[in-house]
Amino acid sequence: MIKLLQYRAALVTVMFGLFGGAISNFLVIEEYSWIYFGLASILGLTVNLLVSFLLKSRWSKGIKNNIKMVCIFLFTAMVVNLYMHTKFFLERTFAYRDFNNEVTYYVKGTEYTSLAKAFKLANPQIESDADLIMEGFGSPLEKGKVWTEASIIESWLKLISSYALFIIFFVALISILIEVLMGQYGKTTAKSMEIISGKSTDEG
């Protein structure tokens, strides 16, 4: 059991080593990066183990067709979910440029507080949320004074949920493809070895 977990953990590590760099740097929200990475690792290992368990059976023609349908569904769901996560990212985050000219993304709400509304009304030249934070409140840490807490929490939940679903669909799809390819490659290799062994015996 421990060896199985170690093997699966290593597989997930390799998987995220190959694809995780792109995933972790895509639509990253720095203030919650630790949640993103932890969630990705936990979900990745869990989904990979579940897929491995479900596929440990003899594959009939019907099962193979079902696997193809599942893969198509997972790929479609992953693309749709990626679109939704990108939409949430663009609508519910703001970019903040610090004094070192480095850009960091933070989650924002959708409903301004009365304090922020009054400041925007008194300063009509402010167009972006980043300018509102910078000129009116000084730091992204003060965003609780700009947007209501309920709307910030709603944005946070939508971003985390859509990211988690993307990881689930992504890992499930890759895991199924790996299991299928390993199974087919293993059978092909075994047959090839039998043929080679048979030829060697005949020649002897």
Coordinates of C-alpha atoms in Angstrom, one line a residue:
M1 CA 0.0 0.0 0.0
I2 CA 2.8 2.4 0.9
K3 CA 4.7 1.5 -2.2
L4 CA 1.6 2.2 -4.3
L5 CA 1.1 5.6 -2.7
Q6 CA 4.8 6.4 -3.2
Y7 CA 4.5 5.4 -6.9
R8 CA 1.4 7.4 -7.4
A9 CA 2.9 10.4 -5.6
A10 CA 5.9 10.2 -7.8
L11 CA 3.7 10.0 -10.9
V12 CA 1.8 13.1 -9.9
T13 CA 5.0 14.9 -9.1
V14 CA 6.3 14.1 -12.6
M15 CA 3.0 15.1 -14.1
F16 CA 3.1 18.5 -12.4
G17 CA 6.7 18.8 -13.1
L18 CA 5.9 18.6 -16.8
F19 CA 2.7 20.6 -16.8
G20 CA 2.6 22.2 -13.4
G21 CA 4.9 25.0 -14.3
A22 CA 2.5 26.2 -16.9
I23 CA -0.5 25.7 -14.6
S24 CA 1.1 27.4 -11.6
N25 CA 2.1 30.5 -13.7
F26 CA -1.2 30.7 -15.6
L27 CA -3.7 33.1 -14.0
V28 CA -1.8 33.1 -10.8
I29 CA -3.2 35.0 -7.8
E30 CA -0.2 35.6 -5.5
E31 CA -2.0 36.2 -2.3
Y32 CA -3.6 32.6 -2.5
S33 CA -0.7 30.8 -4.3
W34 CA -0.2 28.5 -1.3
I35 CA -3.8 27.3 -1.5
Y36 CA -3.5 26.8 -5.2
F37 CA -0.4 24.6 -5.0
G38 CA -1.6 22.6 -2.0
L39 CA -5.0 22.0 -3.6
A40 CA -3.5 21.0 -6.8
S41 CA -1.2 18.4 -5.1
I42 CA -4.0 16.9 -3.0
L43 CA -6.6 16.7 -5.8
G44 CA -3.9 15.4 -8.2
L45 CA -3.0 12.4 -6.0
T46 CA -6.6 11.7 -5.1
V47 CA -7.9 11.7 -8.6
N48 CA -5.0 9.7 -9.9
L49 CA -5.5 7.0 -7.3
L50 CA -9.2 6.9 -8.1
V51 CA -8.7 6.6 -11.8
S52 CA -6.1 3.8 -11.2
F53 CA -8.6 1.9 -9.0
L54 CA -11.5 2.3 -11.5
L55 CA -9.4 1.0 -14.5
K56 CA -8.0 -2.1 -12.8
S57 CA -10.2 -4.5 -14.6
R58 CA -10.4 -6.4 -17.9
W59 CA -11.1 -4.1 -20.7
S60 CA -14.0 -5.3 -22.9
K61 CA -14.9 -3.5 -26.1
G62 CA -17.7 -1.7 -24.3
I63 CA -15.4 -0.5 -21.5
K64 CA -12.9 0.8 -24.2
N65 CA -15.7 2.8 -25.8
N66 CA -16.8 4.1 -22.5
I67 CA -13.3 5.2 -21.7
K68 CA -13.2 7.1 -25.0
M69 CA -16.4 8.9 -24.2
V70 CA -15.2 9.7 -20.7
C71 CA -12.0 11.2 -22.2
I72 CA -14.0 13.3 -24.6
F73 CA -16.2 14.5 -21.7
L74 CA -13.2 15.3 -19.5
F75 CA -11.5 17.3 -22.3
T76 CA -14.6 19.2 -23.1
A77 CA -15.3 19.9 -19.4
M78 CA -11.7 21.0 -18.9
V79 CA -11.8 23.5 -21.8
V80 CA -15.2 24.9 -20.6
N81 CA -13.9 25.2 -17.0
L82 CA -10.7 26.9 -18.2
Y83 CA -12.8 29.5 -20.0
M84 CA -14.9 30.0 -16.8
H85 CA -11.8 30.3 -14.6
T86 CA -10.3 32.8 -17.0
K87 CA -13.5 34.8 -17.0
F88 CA -13.6 34.9 -13.2
F89 CA -9.9 35.8 -13.1
L90 CA -10.4 38.8 -15.4
E91 CA -13.6 40.0 -13.6
R92 CA -12.7 39.3 -10.0
T93 CA -9.0 40.2 -9.7
F94 CA -7.1 43.4 -10.0
A95 CA -3.4 44.0 -10.9
Y96 CA -1.3 46.0 -8.5
R97 CA 2.0 47.5 -9.5
D98 CA 4.3 48.2 -6.6
F99 CA 7.2 50.6 -6.3
N100 CA 9.6 48.1 -7.8
N101 CA 7.3 48.0 -10.9
E102 CA 6.3 44.3 -10.2
V103 CA 2.7 43.4 -10.9
T104 CA 0.8 41.2 -8.5
Y105 CA -2.8 40.0 -8.8
Y106 CA -5.3 40.2 -5.9
V107 CA -8.9 39.0 -5.5
K108 CA -11.4 41.8 -5.4
G109 CA -15.2 42.0 -4.8
T110 CA -18.0 43.1 -7.0
E111 CA -19.7 45.5 -4.7
Y112 CA -18.0 48.7 -3.5
T113 CA -18.3 49.9 0.1
S114 CA -19.9 53.3 0.8
L115 CA -16.4 54.6 1.6
A116 CA -15.1 53.6 -1.9
K117 CA -18.2 54.9 -3.6
A118 CA -17.7 58.3 -2.0
F119 CA -14.0 58.4 -2.9
K120 CA -14.8 57.5 -6.6
L121 CA -17.5 60.2 -6.7
A122 CA -15.0 62.8 -5.3
N123 CA -12.3 61.6 -7.8
P124 CA -13.9 61.0 -11.2
Q125 CA -10.5 60.8 -12.9
I126 CA -10.0 57.3 -11.3
E127 CA -10.8 54.7 -13.8
S128 CA -9.3 51.4 -12.7
D129 CA -9.5 49.5 -9.4
A130 CA -5.7 49.5 -9.1
D131 CA -5.8 53.3 -9.2
L132 CA -8.5 53.3 -6.6
I133 CA -6.5 51.1 -4.3
M134 CA -3.3 53.1 -4.9
E135 CA -4.6 56.6 -4.6
G136 CA -7.4 56.1 -2.1
F137 CA -6.3 53.4 0.2
G138 CA -2.5 52.9 -0.3
S139 CA -2.3 49.1 -0.3
P140 CA -4.0 46.0 -1.6
L141 CA -4.2 44.9 2.0
E142 CA -6.9 47.6 2.5
K143 CA -9.2 46.1 -0.1
G144 CA -11.7 45.2 2.6
K145 CA -12.4 49.0 2.7
V146 CA -13.0 49.1 -1.0
W147 CA -15.3 46.0 -1.6
T148 CA -17.7 44.4 0.8
E149 CA -16.5 41.3 2.6
A150 CA -19.3 39.2 1.2
S151 CA -18.5 40.0 -2.5
I152 CA -14.8 39.3 -1.9
I153 CA -15.6 35.9 -0.4
E154 CA -17.9 35.2 -3.3
S155 CA -15.1 36.0 -5.8
W156 CA -12.6 33.9 -3.8
L157 CA -15.0 30.9 -3.8
K158 CA -15.6 31.1 -7.5
L159 CA -11.9 31.3 -8.3
I160 CA -10.9 28.5 -6.0
S161 CA -13.8 26.3 -7.2
S162 CA -13.1 26.8 -10.9
Y163 CA -9.4 26.1 -10.3
A164 CA -10.1 22.9 -8.3
L165 CA -12.5 21.6 -11.1
F166 CA -9.8 22.4 -13.7
I167 CA -7.3 20.3 -11.7
I168 CA -9.7 17.5 -11.3
F169 CA -10.6 17.3 -15.0
F170 CA -6.9 17.8 -16.1
V171 CA -5.5 15.1 -13.8
A172 CA -8.3 12.6 -14.5
L173 CA -7.8 13.0 -18.3
I174 CA -4.0 12.7 -18.1
S175 CA -4.3 9.7 -15.6
I176 CA -6.7 7.8 -17.9
L177 CA -4.5 8.4 -20.9
I178 CA -1.4 7.3 -19.0
E179 CA -3.1 4.1 -17.7
V180 CA -4.4 3.3 -21.2
L181 CA -1.1 3.9 -22.9
M182 CA 0.9 2.0 -20.2
G183 CA -1.5 -0.9 -20.5
Q184 CA -1.3 -1.0 -24.3
Y185 CA 2.4 -0.5 -24.3
G186 CA 2.9 -3.2 -21.7
K187 CA 0.9 -5.7 -23.8
T188 CA 2.8 -4.8 -27.0
T189 CA 6.1 -5.1 -25.3
A190 CA 5.2 -8.5 -23.7
K191 CA 4.1 -9.9 -27.1
S192 CA 7.3 -8.6 -28.7
M193 CA 9.4 -10.2 -26.0
E194 CA 7.6 -13.5 -26.5
I195 CA 8.2 -13.4 -30.3
I196 CA 11.9 -12.7 -29.8
S197 CA 12.2 -15.5 -27.2
G198 CA 10.4 -17.9 -29.5
K199 CA 12.7 -17.1 -32.4
S200 CA 15.8 -17.5 -30.1
T201 CA 14.5 -20.9 -29.0
D202 CA 13.9 -22.1 -32.6
E203 CA 17.3 -21.0 -33.7
G204 CA 18.8 -22.8 -30.8

